[in-house]
């Protein structure tokens, strides 16, 4: 019984990791695009608004990288396959 419970927990953890990574990868690209847009100065933003936007976008990049790396390489490879097929 304990072995079955351990297997279910492993499968659940794997599915959660896969779900999080499939969301974090597009989130990463979105945050990078926001940083690129802010640095290119196409939008006129000054002072604290620019600092706020840069902090939020920078934190988003770091968060998505952290989540992706924490999930493990096997989940990341399989998530990329899922994202490329869809």
N, CA and C atoms as an extended XYZ file, in Angstrom:
258
Properties=species:S:1:pos:R:3:atomname:S:1:resname:S:1:resid:I:1 pbc="F F F"
N         0.820       -1.193        0.000 N   UNK     1
C         0.000        0.000        0.000 CA  UNK     1
C         0.870        1.265        0.000 C   UNK     1
N         1.925        1.227        0.787 N   UNK     2
C         2.807        2.391        0.856 CA  UNK     2
C         3.519        2.614       -0.469 C   UNK     2
N         3.860        1.529       -1.167 N   UNK     3
C         4.526        1.653       -2.457 CA  UNK     3
C         3.601        2.298       -3.489 C   UNK     3
N         2.337        1.939       -3.474 N   UNK     4
C         1.361        2.538       -4.387 CA  UNK     4
C         1.190        4.023       -4.089 C   UNK     4
N         1.145        4.370       -2.815 N   UNK     5
C         1.031        5.782       -2.429 CA  UNK     5
C         2.260        6.566       -2.887 C   UNK     5
N         3.440        5.985       -2.735 N   UNK     6
C         4.673        6.649       -3.165 CA  UNK     6
C         4.682        6.846       -4.680 C   UNK     6
N         4.204        5.853       -5.425 N   UNK     7
C         4.144        5.973       -6.887 CA  UNK     7
C         3.176        7.078       -7.296 C   UNK     7
N         2.025        7.149       -6.645 N   UNK     8
C         1.053        8.200       -6.955 CA  UNK     8
C         1.622        9.576       -6.659 C   UNK     8
N         2.344        9.688       -5.565 N   UNK     9
C         2.960       10.966       -5.211 CA  UNK     9
C         4.022       11.360       -6.236 C   UNK     9
N         4.795       10.402       -6.715 N   UNK    10
C         5.804       10.674       -7.733 CA  UNK    10
C         5.159       11.134       -9.034 C   UNK    10
N         4.108       10.476       -9.444 N   UNK    11
C         3.396       10.860      -10.668 CA  UNK    11
C         2.774       12.245      -10.510 C   UNK    11
N         2.185       12.507       -9.363 N   UNK    12
C         1.586       13.822       -9.120 CA  UNK    12
C         2.644       14.923       -9.168 C   UNK    12
N         3.774       14.699       -8.526 N   UNK    13
C         4.852       15.688       -8.530 CA  UNK    13
C         5.361       15.923       -9.941 C   UNK    13
N         5.509       14.867      -10.710 N   UNK    14
C         5.954       15.001      -12.095 CA  UNK    14
C         4.961       15.827      -12.912 C   UNK    14
N         3.684       15.556      -12.758 N   UNK    15
C         2.668       16.296      -13.518 CA  UNK    15
C         2.617       17.764      -13.115 C   UNK    15
N         2.798       18.039      -11.840 N   UNK    16
C         2.833       19.436      -11.388 CA  UNK    16
C         4.055       20.136      -11.974 C   UNK    16
N         5.211       19.487      -11.939 N   UNK    17
C         6.417       20.072      -12.526 CA  UNK    17
C         6.237       20.333      -14.018 C   UNK    17
N         5.664       19.396      -14.732 N   UNK    18
C         5.439       19.560      -16.168 CA  UNK    18
C         4.486       20.723      -16.445 C   UNK    18
N         3.451       20.835      -15.665 N   UNK    19
C         2.493       21.929      -15.834 CA  UNK    19
C         3.135       23.281      -15.561 C   UNK    19
N         3.913       23.360      -14.503 N   UNK    20
C         4.558       24.624      -14.143 CA  UNK    20
C         5.560       25.042      -15.217 C   UNK    20
N         6.323       24.104      -15.729 N   UNK    21
C         7.327       24.445      -16.739 CA  UNK    21
C         6.672       24.868      -18.047 C   UNK    21
N         5.579       24.219      -18.434 N   UNK    22
C         4.921       24.615      -19.682 CA  UNK    22
C         4.318       26.013      -19.583 C   UNK    22
N         4.096       26.496      -18.384 N   UNK    23
C         3.647       27.875      -18.194 CA  UNK    23
C         4.842       28.810      -18.049 C   UNK    23
N         5.910       28.363      -17.408 N   UNK    24
C         7.056       29.226      -17.113 CA  UNK    24
C         7.862       29.581      -18.359 C   UNK    24
N         7.932       28.688      -19.329 N   UNK    25
C         8.727       28.973      -20.530 CA  UNK    25
C         8.125       30.124      -21.342 C   UNK    25
N         6.824       30.124      -21.655 N   UNK    26
C         6.261       31.300      -22.336 CA  UNK    26
C         6.300       32.558      -21.461 C   UNK    26
N         6.172       32.394      -20.156 N   UNK    27
C         6.272       33.524      -19.228 CA  UNK    27
C         7.665       34.139      -19.303 C   UNK    27
N         8.683       33.310      -19.417 N   UNK    28
C        10.056       33.784      -19.552 CA  UNK    28
C        10.209       34.620      -20.821 C   UNK    28
N         9.720       34.099      -21.946 N   UNK    29
C         9.839       34.844      -23.200 CA  UNK    29
C         9.042       36.147      -23.159 C   UNK    29
N         7.913       36.146      -22.489 N   UNK    30
C         7.126       37.363      -22.342 CA  UNK    30
C         7.868       38.411      -21.510 C   UNK    30
N         8.505       37.979      -20.443 N   UNK    31
C         9.259       38.907      -19.596 CA  UNK    31
C        10.478       39.458      -20.340 C   UNK    31
N        11.146       38.612      -21.115 N   UNK    32
C        12.281       39.078      -21.917 CA  UNK    32
C        11.817       40.097      -22.956 C   UNK    32
N        10.671       39.862      -23.570 N   UNK    33
C        10.129       40.815      -24.545 CA  UNK    33
C         9.803       42.145      -23.872 C   UNK    33
N         9.270       42.105      -22.667 N   UNK    34
C         8.977       43.344      -21.936 CA  UNK    34
C        10.258       44.104      -21.611 C   UNK    34
N        11.296       43.387      -21.175 N   UNK    35
C        12.578       44.039      -20.908 CA  UNK    35
C        13.161       44.660      -22.174 C   UNK    35
N        13.073       43.954      -23.277 N   UNK    36
C        13.576       44.476      -24.550 CA  UNK    36
C        12.808       45.718      -24.971 C   UNK    36
N        11.501       45.697      -24.789 N   UNK    37
C        10.667       46.843      -25.136 CA  UNK    37
C        11.003       48.051      -24.271 C   UNK    37
N        11.242       47.831      -22.982 N   UNK    38
C        11.578       48.945      -22.096 CA  UNK    38
C        12.950       49.528      -22.408 C   UNK    38
N        13.901       48.681      -22.724 N   UNK    39
C        15.256       49.152      -22.999 CA  UNK    39
C        15.334       49.850      -24.354 C   UNK    39
N        14.498       49.460      -25.312 N   UNK    40
C        14.544       50.056      -26.644 CA  UNK    40
C        14.013       51.484      -26.672 C   UNK    40
N        13.368       51.921      -25.597 N   UNK    41
C        12.839       53.291      -25.456 CA  UNK    41
C        11.785       53.630      -26.508 C   UNK    41
N        11.019       52.632      -26.936 N   UNK    42
C         9.914       52.894      -27.862 CA  UNK    42
C         8.729       53.522      -27.129 C   UNK    42
N         8.644       53.260      -25.860 N   UNK    43
C         7.598       53.851      -25.038 CA  UNK    43
C         8.243       54.864      -24.112 C   UNK    43
N         7.649       56.035      -24.007 N   UNK    44
C         8.222       57.096      -23.177 CA  UNK    44
C         7.801       56.887      -21.722 C   UNK    44
N         8.721       56.352      -20.924 N   UNK    45
C         8.474       56.109      -19.504 CA  UNK    45
C         9.632       56.718      -18.739 C   UNK    45
N         9.303       57.414      -17.653 N   UNK    46
C        10.346       58.085      -16.887 CA  UNK    46
C        10.318       57.678      -15.424 C   UNK    46
N        11.429       57.892      -14.784 N   UNK    47
C        11.549       57.812      -13.342 CA  UNK    47
C        11.097       56.508      -12.712 C   UNK    47
N        10.218       56.660      -11.718 N   UNK    48
C         9.813       55.516      -10.913 CA  UNK    48
C         9.000       54.504      -11.712 C   UNK    48
N         8.286       54.947      -12.756 N   UNK    49
C         7.523       54.004      -13.573 CA  UNK    49
C         8.451       53.070      -14.347 C   UNK    49
N         9.544       53.620      -14.877 N   UNK    50
C        10.522       52.799      -15.577 CA  UNK    50
C        11.196       51.837      -14.604 C   UNK    50
N        11.552       52.340      -13.437 N   UNK    51
C        12.183       51.483      -12.424 CA  UNK    51
C        11.237       50.376      -11.989 C   UNK    51
N         9.968       50.704      -11.802 N   UNK    52
C         8.975       49.699      -11.413 CA  UNK    52
C         8.823       48.633      -12.494 C   UNK    52
N         8.681       49.061      -13.754 N   UNK    53
C         8.511       48.118      -14.857 CA  UNK    53
C         9.742       47.232      -15.035 C   UNK    53
N        10.929       47.819      -14.881 N   UNK    54
C        12.157       47.030      -14.988 CA  UNK    54
C        12.268       46.019      -13.847 C   UNK    54
N        11.875       46.418      -12.647 N   UNK    55
C        11.926       45.494      -11.505 CA  UNK    55
C        10.944       44.337      -11.675 C   UNK    55
N         9.752       44.632      -12.117 N   UNK    56
C         8.749       43.572      -12.310 CA  UNK    56
C         9.188       42.622      -13.414 C   UNK    56
N         9.660       43.155      -14.527 N   UNK    57
C        10.102       42.301      -15.626 CA  UNK    57
C        11.342       41.498      -15.234 C   UNK    57
N        12.272       42.122      -14.526 N   UNK    58
C        13.463       41.408      -14.068 CA  UNK    58
C        13.119       40.305      -13.087 C   UNK    58
N        12.207       40.588      -12.153 N   UNK    59
C        11.768       39.560      -11.200 CA  UNK    59
C        11.049       38.423      -11.925 C   UNK    59
N        10.307       38.748      -12.964 N   UNK    60
C         9.611       37.718      -13.745 CA  UNK    60
C        10.594       36.805      -14.459 C   UNK    60
N        11.653       37.376      -15.009 N   UNK    61
C        12.679       36.565      -15.669 CA  UNK    61
C        13.344       35.638      -14.665 C   UNK    61
N        13.729       36.185      -13.516 N   UNK    62
C        14.391       35.370      -12.497 CA  UNK    62
C        13.476       34.280      -11.958 C   UNK    62
N        12.212       34.605      -11.738 N   UNK    63
C        11.266       33.610      -11.232 CA  UNK    63
C        11.067       32.476      -12.221 C   UNK    63
N        10.874       32.815      -13.488 N   UNK    64
C        10.643       31.761      -14.475 CA  UNK    64
C        11.886       30.896      -14.668 C   UNK    64
N        13.074       31.500      -14.581 N   UNK    65
C        14.298       30.700      -14.664 CA  UNK    65
C        14.425       29.778      -13.455 C   UNK    65
N        14.114       30.289      -12.280 N   UNK    66
C        14.211       29.490      -11.059 CA  UNK    66
C        13.251       28.301      -11.110 C   UNK    66
N        12.017       28.543      -11.514 N   UNK    67
C        11.025       27.469      -11.594 CA  UNK    67
C        11.442       26.423      -12.625 C   UNK    67
N        11.967       26.892      -13.754 N   UNK    68
C        12.388       25.974      -14.807 CA  UNK    68
C        13.555       25.105      -14.349 C   UNK    68
N        14.547       25.711      -13.739 N   UNK    69
C        15.702       24.946      -13.267 CA  UNK    69
C        15.338       24.023      -12.112 C   UNK    69
N        14.428       24.446      -11.263 N   UNK    70
C        14.043       23.622      -10.111 CA  UNK    70
C        13.250       22.383      -10.524 C   UNK    70
N        12.621       22.423      -11.683 N   UNK    71
C        11.823       21.281      -12.130 CA  UNK    71
C        12.677       20.117      -12.607 C   UNK    71
N        13.873       20.394      -13.047 N   UNK    72
C        14.751       19.322      -13.513 CA  UNK    72
C        14.807       19.256      -15.024 C   UNK    72
N        15.908       18.713      -15.512 N   UNK    73
C        16.141       18.722      -16.954 CA  UNK    73
C        15.172       17.824      -17.717 C   UNK    73
N        14.773       16.695      -17.138 N   UNK    74
C        13.885       15.773      -17.847 CA  UNK    74
C        12.519       16.418      -18.095 C   UNK    74
N        11.991       17.108      -17.105 N   UNK    75
C        10.694       17.771      -17.251 CA  UNK    75
C        10.794       18.910      -18.262 C   UNK    75
N        11.904       19.633      -18.254 N   UNK    76
C        12.073       20.746      -19.195 CA  UNK    76
C        12.123       20.230      -20.625 C   UNK    76
N        12.859       19.156      -20.869 N   UNK    77
C        12.916       18.588      -22.222 CA  UNK    77
C        11.540       18.122      -22.675 C   UNK    77
N        10.810       17.467      -21.810 N   UNK    78
C         9.486       16.986      -22.197 CA  UNK    78
C         8.506       18.140      -22.367 C   UNK    78
N         8.647       19.191      -21.600 N   UNK    79
C         7.787       20.375      -21.767 CA  UNK    79
C         8.067       21.061      -23.086 C   UNK    79
N         9.343       21.127      -23.479 N   UNK    80
C         9.663       21.716      -24.779 CA  UNK    80
C         9.068       20.906      -25.916 C   UNK    80
N         9.061       19.600      -25.792 N   UNK    81
C         8.440       18.759      -26.812 CA  UNK    81
C         6.938       19.046      -26.860 C   UNK    81
N         6.313       19.162      -25.704 N   UNK    82
C         4.878       19.463      -25.652 CA  UNK    82
C         4.603       20.813      -26.276 C   UNK    82
N         5.421       21.827      -25.963 N   UNK    83
C         5.190       23.164      -26.509 CA  UNK    83
C         5.460       23.231      -28.007 C   UNK    83
N         6.422       22.471      -28.489 N   UNK    84
C         6.730       22.495      -29.917 CA  UNK    84
C         5.699       21.733      -30.738 C   UNK    84
N         5.100       20.704      -30.165 N   UNK    85
C         4.095       19.933      -30.886 CA  UNK    85
C         2.789       20.709      -30.982 C   UNK    85
N         2.452       21.411      -29.939 N   UNK    86
C         1.185       22.156      -29.917 CA  UNK    86
C         1.303       23.400      -30.653 C   UNK    86
